[in-house]
XYZ file of C-alpha atoms in Angstrom:
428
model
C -2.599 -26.790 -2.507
C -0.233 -29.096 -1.042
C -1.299 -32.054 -2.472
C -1.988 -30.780 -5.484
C 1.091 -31.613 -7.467
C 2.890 -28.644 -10.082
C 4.610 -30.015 -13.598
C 6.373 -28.724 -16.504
C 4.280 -28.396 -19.352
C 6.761 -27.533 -21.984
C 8.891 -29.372 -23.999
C 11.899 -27.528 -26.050
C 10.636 -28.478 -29.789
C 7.382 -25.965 -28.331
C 9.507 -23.132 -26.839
C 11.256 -22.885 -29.886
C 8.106 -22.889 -32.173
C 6.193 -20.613 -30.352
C 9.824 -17.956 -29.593
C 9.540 -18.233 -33.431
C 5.868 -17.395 -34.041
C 4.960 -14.830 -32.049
C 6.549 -11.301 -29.628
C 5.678 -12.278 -26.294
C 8.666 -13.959 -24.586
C 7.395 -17.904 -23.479
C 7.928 -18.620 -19.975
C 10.800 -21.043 -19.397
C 8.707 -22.659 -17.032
C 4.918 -22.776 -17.396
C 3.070 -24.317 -14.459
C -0.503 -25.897 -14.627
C -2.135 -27.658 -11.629
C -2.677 -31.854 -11.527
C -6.605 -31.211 -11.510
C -6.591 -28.571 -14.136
C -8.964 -29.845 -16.927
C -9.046 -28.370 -20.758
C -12.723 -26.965 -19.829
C -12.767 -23.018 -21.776
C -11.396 -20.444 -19.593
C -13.980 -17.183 -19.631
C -11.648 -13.888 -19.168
C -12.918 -9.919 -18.850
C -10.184 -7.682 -19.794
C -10.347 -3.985 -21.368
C -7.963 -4.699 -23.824
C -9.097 -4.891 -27.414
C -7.268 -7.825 -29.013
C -7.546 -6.912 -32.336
C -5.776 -3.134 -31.892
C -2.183 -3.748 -33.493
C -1.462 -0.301 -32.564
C -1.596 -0.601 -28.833
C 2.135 -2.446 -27.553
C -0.522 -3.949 -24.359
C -3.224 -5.471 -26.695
C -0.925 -7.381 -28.330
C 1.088 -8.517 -25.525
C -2.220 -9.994 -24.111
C -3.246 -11.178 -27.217
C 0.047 -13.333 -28.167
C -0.175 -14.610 -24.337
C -3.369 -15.682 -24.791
C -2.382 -17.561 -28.359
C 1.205 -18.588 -26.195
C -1.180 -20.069 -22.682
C -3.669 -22.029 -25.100
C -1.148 -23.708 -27.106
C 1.114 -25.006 -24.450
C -1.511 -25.474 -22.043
C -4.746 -26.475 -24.622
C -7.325 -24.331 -22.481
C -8.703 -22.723 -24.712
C -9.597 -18.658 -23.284
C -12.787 -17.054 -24.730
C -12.043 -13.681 -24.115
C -14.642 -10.583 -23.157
C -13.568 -7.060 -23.801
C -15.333 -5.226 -20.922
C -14.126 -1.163 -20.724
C -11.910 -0.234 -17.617
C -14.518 2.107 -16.225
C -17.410 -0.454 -16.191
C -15.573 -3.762 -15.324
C -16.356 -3.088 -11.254
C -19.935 -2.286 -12.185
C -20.596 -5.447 -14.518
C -18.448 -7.603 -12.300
C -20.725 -6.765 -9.079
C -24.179 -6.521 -10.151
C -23.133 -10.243 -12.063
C -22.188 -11.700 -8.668
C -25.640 -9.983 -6.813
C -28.119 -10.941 -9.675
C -26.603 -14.627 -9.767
C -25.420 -14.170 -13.453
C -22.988 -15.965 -15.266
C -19.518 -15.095 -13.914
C -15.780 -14.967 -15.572
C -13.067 -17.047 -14.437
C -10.186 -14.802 -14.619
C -10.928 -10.915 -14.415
C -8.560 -7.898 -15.100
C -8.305 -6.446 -11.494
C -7.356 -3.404 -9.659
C -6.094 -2.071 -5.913
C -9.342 0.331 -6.451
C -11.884 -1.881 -6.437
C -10.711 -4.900 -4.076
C -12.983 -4.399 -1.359
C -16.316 -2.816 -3.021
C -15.830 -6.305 -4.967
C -15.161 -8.010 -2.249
C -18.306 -6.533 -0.452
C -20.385 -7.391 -3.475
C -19.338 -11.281 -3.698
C -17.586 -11.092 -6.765
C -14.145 -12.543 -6.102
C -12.754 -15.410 -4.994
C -10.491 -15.748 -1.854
C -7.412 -17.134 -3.782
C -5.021 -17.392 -0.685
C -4.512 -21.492 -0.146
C -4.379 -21.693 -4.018
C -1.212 -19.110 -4.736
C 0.289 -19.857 -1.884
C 2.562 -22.734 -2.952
C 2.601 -21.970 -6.110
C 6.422 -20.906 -7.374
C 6.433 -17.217 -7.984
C 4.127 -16.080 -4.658
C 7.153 -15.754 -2.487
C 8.853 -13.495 -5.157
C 6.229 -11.045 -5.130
C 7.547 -7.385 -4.094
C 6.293 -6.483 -0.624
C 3.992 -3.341 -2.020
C 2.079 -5.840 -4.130
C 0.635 -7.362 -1.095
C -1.374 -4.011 -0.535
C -2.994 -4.081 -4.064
C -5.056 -7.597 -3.383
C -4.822 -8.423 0.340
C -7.776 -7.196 2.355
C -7.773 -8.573 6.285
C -5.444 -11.207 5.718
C -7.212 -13.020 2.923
C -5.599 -12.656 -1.017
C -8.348 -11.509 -3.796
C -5.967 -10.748 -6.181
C -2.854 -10.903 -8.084
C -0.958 -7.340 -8.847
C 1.160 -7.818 -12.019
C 2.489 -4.557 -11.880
C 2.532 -1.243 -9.748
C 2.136 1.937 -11.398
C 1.442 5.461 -9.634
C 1.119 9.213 -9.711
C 4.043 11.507 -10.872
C 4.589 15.076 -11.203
C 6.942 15.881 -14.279
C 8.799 19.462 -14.534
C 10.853 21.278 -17.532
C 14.011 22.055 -16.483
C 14.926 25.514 -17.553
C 11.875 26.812 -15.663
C 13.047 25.804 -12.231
C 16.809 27.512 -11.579
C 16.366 27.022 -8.667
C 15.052 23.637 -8.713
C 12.236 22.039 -8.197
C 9.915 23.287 -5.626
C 9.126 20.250 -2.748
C 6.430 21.893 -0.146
C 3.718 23.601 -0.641
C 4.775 26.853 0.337
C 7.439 26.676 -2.132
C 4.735 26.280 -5.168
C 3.031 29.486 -4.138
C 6.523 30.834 -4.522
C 7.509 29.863 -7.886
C 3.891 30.218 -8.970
C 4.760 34.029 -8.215
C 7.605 34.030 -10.104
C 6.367 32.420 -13.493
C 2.416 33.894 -13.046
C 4.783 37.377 -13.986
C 6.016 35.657 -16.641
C 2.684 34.782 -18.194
C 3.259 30.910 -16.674
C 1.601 28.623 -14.225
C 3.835 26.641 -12.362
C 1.739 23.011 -13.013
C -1.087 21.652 -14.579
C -3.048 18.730 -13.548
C -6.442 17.005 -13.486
C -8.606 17.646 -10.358
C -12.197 17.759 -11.597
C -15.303 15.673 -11.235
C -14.420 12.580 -11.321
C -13.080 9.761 -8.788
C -9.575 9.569 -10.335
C -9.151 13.871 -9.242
C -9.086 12.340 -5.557
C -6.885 9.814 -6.374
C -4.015 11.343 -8.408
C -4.091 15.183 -6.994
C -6.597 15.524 -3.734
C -5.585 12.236 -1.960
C -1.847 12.653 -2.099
C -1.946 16.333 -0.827
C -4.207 15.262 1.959
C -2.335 12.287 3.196
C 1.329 14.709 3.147
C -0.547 17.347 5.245
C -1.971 14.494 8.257
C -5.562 14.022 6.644
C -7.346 10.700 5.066
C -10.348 9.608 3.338
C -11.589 6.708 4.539
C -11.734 5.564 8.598
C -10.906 1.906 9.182
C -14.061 0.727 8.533
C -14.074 2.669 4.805
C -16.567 5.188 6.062
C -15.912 8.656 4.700
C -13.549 11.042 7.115
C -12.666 13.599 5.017
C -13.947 16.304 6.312
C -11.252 17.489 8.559
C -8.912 20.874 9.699
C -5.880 19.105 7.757
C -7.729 18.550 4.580
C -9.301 22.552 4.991
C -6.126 23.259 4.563
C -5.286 21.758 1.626
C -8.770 23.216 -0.095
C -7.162 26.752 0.902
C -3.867 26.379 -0.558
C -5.728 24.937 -3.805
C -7.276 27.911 -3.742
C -5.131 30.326 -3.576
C -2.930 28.716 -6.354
C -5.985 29.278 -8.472
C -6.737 32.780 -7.381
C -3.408 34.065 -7.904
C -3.302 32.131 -11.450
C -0.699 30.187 -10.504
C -2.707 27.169 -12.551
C -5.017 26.853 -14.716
C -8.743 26.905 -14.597
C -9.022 24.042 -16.616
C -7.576 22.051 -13.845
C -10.834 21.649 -12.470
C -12.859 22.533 -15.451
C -11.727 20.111 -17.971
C -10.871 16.258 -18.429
C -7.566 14.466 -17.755
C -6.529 15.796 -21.693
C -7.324 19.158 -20.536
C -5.275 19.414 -17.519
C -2.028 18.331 -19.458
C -2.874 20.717 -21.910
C -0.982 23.698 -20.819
C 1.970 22.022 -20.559
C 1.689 20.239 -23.800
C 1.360 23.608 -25.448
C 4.209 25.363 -22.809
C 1.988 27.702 -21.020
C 2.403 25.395 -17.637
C 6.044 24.592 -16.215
C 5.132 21.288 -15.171
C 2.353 18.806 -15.071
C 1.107 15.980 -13.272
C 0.610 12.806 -14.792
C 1.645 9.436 -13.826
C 4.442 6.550 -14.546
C 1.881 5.936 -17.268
C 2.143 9.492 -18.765
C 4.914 8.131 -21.338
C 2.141 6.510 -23.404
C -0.362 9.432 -23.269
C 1.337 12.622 -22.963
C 2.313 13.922 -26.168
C 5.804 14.881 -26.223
C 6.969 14.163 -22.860
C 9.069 10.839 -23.268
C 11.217 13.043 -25.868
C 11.751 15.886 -23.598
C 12.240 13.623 -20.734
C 14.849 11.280 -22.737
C 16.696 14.557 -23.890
C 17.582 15.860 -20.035
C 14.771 18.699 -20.840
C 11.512 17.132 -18.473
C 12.857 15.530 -14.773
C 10.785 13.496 -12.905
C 9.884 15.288 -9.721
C 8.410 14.721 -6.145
C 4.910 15.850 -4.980
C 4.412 19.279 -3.162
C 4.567 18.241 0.962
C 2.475 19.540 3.603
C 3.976 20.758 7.168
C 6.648 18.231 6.898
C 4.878 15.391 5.736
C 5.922 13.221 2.906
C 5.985 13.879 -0.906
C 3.315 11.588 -1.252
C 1.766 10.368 -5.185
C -0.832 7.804 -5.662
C -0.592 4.090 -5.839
C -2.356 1.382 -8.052
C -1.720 -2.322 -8.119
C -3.352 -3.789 -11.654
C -3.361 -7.665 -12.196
C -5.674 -10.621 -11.803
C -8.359 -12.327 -10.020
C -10.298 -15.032 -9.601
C -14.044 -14.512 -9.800
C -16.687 -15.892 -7.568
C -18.410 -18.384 -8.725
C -15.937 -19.370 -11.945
C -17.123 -22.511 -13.374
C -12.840 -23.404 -13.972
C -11.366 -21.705 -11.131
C -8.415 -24.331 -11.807
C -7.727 -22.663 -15.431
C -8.058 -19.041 -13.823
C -4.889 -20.038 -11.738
C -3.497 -21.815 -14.733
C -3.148 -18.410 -16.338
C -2.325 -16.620 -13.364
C 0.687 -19.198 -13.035
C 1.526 -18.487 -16.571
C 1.493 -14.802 -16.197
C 3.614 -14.329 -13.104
C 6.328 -14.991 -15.166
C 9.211 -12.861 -15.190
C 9.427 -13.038 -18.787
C 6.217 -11.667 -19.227
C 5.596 -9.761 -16.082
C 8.403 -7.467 -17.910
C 7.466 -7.100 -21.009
C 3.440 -5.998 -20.008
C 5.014 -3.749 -17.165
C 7.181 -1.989 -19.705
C 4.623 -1.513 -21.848
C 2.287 -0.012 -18.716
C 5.301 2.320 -17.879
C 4.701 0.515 -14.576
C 6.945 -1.613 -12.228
C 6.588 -5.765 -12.057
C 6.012 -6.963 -8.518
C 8.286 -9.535 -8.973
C 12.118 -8.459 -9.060
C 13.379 -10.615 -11.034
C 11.756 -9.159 -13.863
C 12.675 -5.303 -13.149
C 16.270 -6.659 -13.968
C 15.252 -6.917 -17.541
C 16.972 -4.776 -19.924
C 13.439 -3.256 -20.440
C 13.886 -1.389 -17.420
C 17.252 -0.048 -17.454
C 16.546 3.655 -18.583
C 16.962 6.501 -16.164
C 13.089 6.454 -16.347
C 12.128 3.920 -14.566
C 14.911 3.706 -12.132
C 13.660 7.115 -11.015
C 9.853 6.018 -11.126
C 10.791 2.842 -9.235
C 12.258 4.721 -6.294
C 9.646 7.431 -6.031
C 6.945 5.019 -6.448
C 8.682 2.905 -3.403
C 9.695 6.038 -1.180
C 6.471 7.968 -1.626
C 3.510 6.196 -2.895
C 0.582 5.697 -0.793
C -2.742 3.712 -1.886
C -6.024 5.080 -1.095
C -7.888 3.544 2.167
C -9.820 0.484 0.752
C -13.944 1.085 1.060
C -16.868 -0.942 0.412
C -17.980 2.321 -1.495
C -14.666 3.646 -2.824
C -15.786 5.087 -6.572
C -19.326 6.208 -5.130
C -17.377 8.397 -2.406
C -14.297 9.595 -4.314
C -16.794 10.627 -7.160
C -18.826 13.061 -4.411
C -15.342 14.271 -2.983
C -14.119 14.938 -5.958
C -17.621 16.863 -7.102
C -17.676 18.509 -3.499
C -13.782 19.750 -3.827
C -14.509 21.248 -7.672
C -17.551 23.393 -6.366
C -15.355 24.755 -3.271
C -12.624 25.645 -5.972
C -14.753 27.460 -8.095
C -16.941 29.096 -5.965
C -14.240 30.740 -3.187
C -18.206 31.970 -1.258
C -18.617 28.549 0.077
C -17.750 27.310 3.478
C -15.432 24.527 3.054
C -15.662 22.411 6.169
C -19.521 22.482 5.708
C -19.131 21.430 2.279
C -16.917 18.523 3.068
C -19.145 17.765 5.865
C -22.296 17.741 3.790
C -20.537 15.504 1.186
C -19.564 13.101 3.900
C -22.664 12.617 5.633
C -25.284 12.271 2.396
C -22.466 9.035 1.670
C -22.822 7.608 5.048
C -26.630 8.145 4.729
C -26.724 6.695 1.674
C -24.738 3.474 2.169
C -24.240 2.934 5.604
């Protein structure tokens, strides 16, 4: 990158017009590379464009309207859903298909990605570019794998365990041993003391199993991303599920239902608390009231033998794909995002935290809210070990840990064994 030479593309008669015709904020500086052409820019996102109901689609979609005007690349734009972008994005790259520039990315998938050939080692073309050295140092563990960049995070958002006030006297309960007290307390009551989504699928691990295994000295993945979970430390943690549920301390439907139906009982105040995430203000129903009036508090995870109050971690942001036909464009719009002007805005909207600081200084950000999510997110989140095979091997964990919950019979060391080694047949 160091010859390639950054400009200013905007002149103030265009920042004015474009301030005037649309929400998202312009960028006082836009930055576009000396070899960028005006060849179409192909981007994947889940975002539907056209949904004026949804604050995020129409951030993207005014940015999109905002990059093409001031920078005349024009961005044909490919709604792909969340939950299928790795698979598309992969099986593209292995079957020599036609390939995106810019893709919606996230700390989940790096590596299987990487492993598949579907993204593009960005390092030596970020590196110069104006905002990379203002980049928060937890972003760097979203999109850097060995050394090498694959990524851009735009913002960090992670697990969070909310908890109603009046339920807790005593205050909120921090270890483990101090839920199966309180559960107790409110299961005479007719209460559980939290709901929450652990069932079969991927995200279970992620947002309840992981977090609890990591406090109590356990993992998932070894270096090399093979499956380790089958361990005395993470035994434990099965045990101390169980019990909760055996004593009726939570709800069946924890891991039983969907992500709806574990925020359920909280939602309709048979559960004291519930875990969600810093994202839980746009889907829990109810909760950014109760929160805003003093009645909800954010608290910390449940720790194991000392460990920390661990939640989950997830970097979301862009990349570059392998094999882009206008790789120059992709980092055109990269450039353009990474500003703070809009890094803040789309964070807020995310009820997530920009990785660049200069943004979090916005005035978006200067609720209780995320002040509070900012410092647990920073003082206790944890990502999940990157693996070639991360959603294949999280989705058996998570289908291994439901059957051990709801059938106590089962021997739960050879079940988590059993899991482990049918993945490491299977893929290694």
């Amino acid at each position: 990158m160091s010859r390639v030479r950054l400009f200013l593309l905007l002149s103030v008669v265009l920042v004015a017009s474009l301030l005037t015709a649309c929400a998202t904020p312009t960028p006082e500086v836009i930055y576009v590379t000396e070899e960028t052409t005006k060849k179409p820019l192909l981007m994947w996102a889940s975002y539907d464009l056209t949904d004026e109901e949804n604050p995020p689609s129409v951030t993207l979609n005014q940015a999109i309207q905002t990059f093409q005007a001031t920078t005349g690349i024009e961005v044909i734009y490919e709604q792909v859903a969340w939950d299928q972008m790795p698979t598309k994005l992969a099986v593209q790259a292995q079957s020599g298909g036609d390939m995106p520039d810019v893709v919606e990315a996230s700390s989940q998938h790096v590596l299987a990605l990487i492993n598949a050939g579907a993204l593009k080692d960005i390092s030596g073309m970020v590196e110069d570019t104006p905002w990379y050295a203002n980049l928060n140092p937890s972003e760097a563990q979203s999109c850097v794998i060995d050394g090498a960049r694959y990524c851009v995070a735009a913002d960090i958002r992670g697990g969070a365990w909310y908890y109603d006030v009046a339920d807790f006297p005593d205050g909120w309960p921090t270890t483990a041993e101090e839920w199966l007290v309180e559960g107790e307390r409110l299961a005479a009551e007719g209460r559980f003391v939290s709901t929450f989504f652990a069932g079969r699928h991927y995200g279970a691990v992620e947002l309840s199993w992981g977090p609890w295994f990591y406090s109590n000295g356990g993992s998932i993945f070894d270096a090399e991303g093979k499956p380790d979970w089958a361990s005395e430390e993470n035994v434990a943690v099965v045990e101390w599920a169980r019990e909760l549920l055996a004593s009726g301390y939570v709800p069946e439907t924890c891991f039983t239902g969907d992500f709806t139906a574990g925020e359920t009982p909280w939602i309709e105040g048979a559960a004291a608390s519930v875990r969600g995430g810093s994202w839980s203000y746009l889907f829990i129903p109810g909760l950014q009231d109760k929160y805003e009036a003093g009645e909800t508090q954010l608290g910390v995870a449940p720790s194991f033998n000392g460990g920390t109050n661990y939640v989950f971690l997830v970097g979301e942001g862009w990349a570059v794909a392998e094999g882009s036909e206008n790789p120059e464009g992709a980092l055109a719009w990269i450039n353009f995002f990474m500003n703070p002007q809009i890094l803040a805005q789309w964070a807020s909207q995310h009820y997530g935290i920009p990785t660049i600081d200069e943004a979090f200084t916005s005035s978006d950000f200067a609720g209780a809210f995320y002040q509070e999510t900012a410092e647990n997110l920073a003082n206790n989140g944890i990502f999940i070990e990157p693996s070639g095979f991360y959603v294949e091997s999280l989705t058996k964990l998570a289908e291994t840990l439901q059957e051990l919950l709801l059938d106590p019979e089962l021997d739960i060391m050879e079940q988590l064994q059993a899991a482990q080694e049918e993945i490491l047949n299977r893929y290694w």
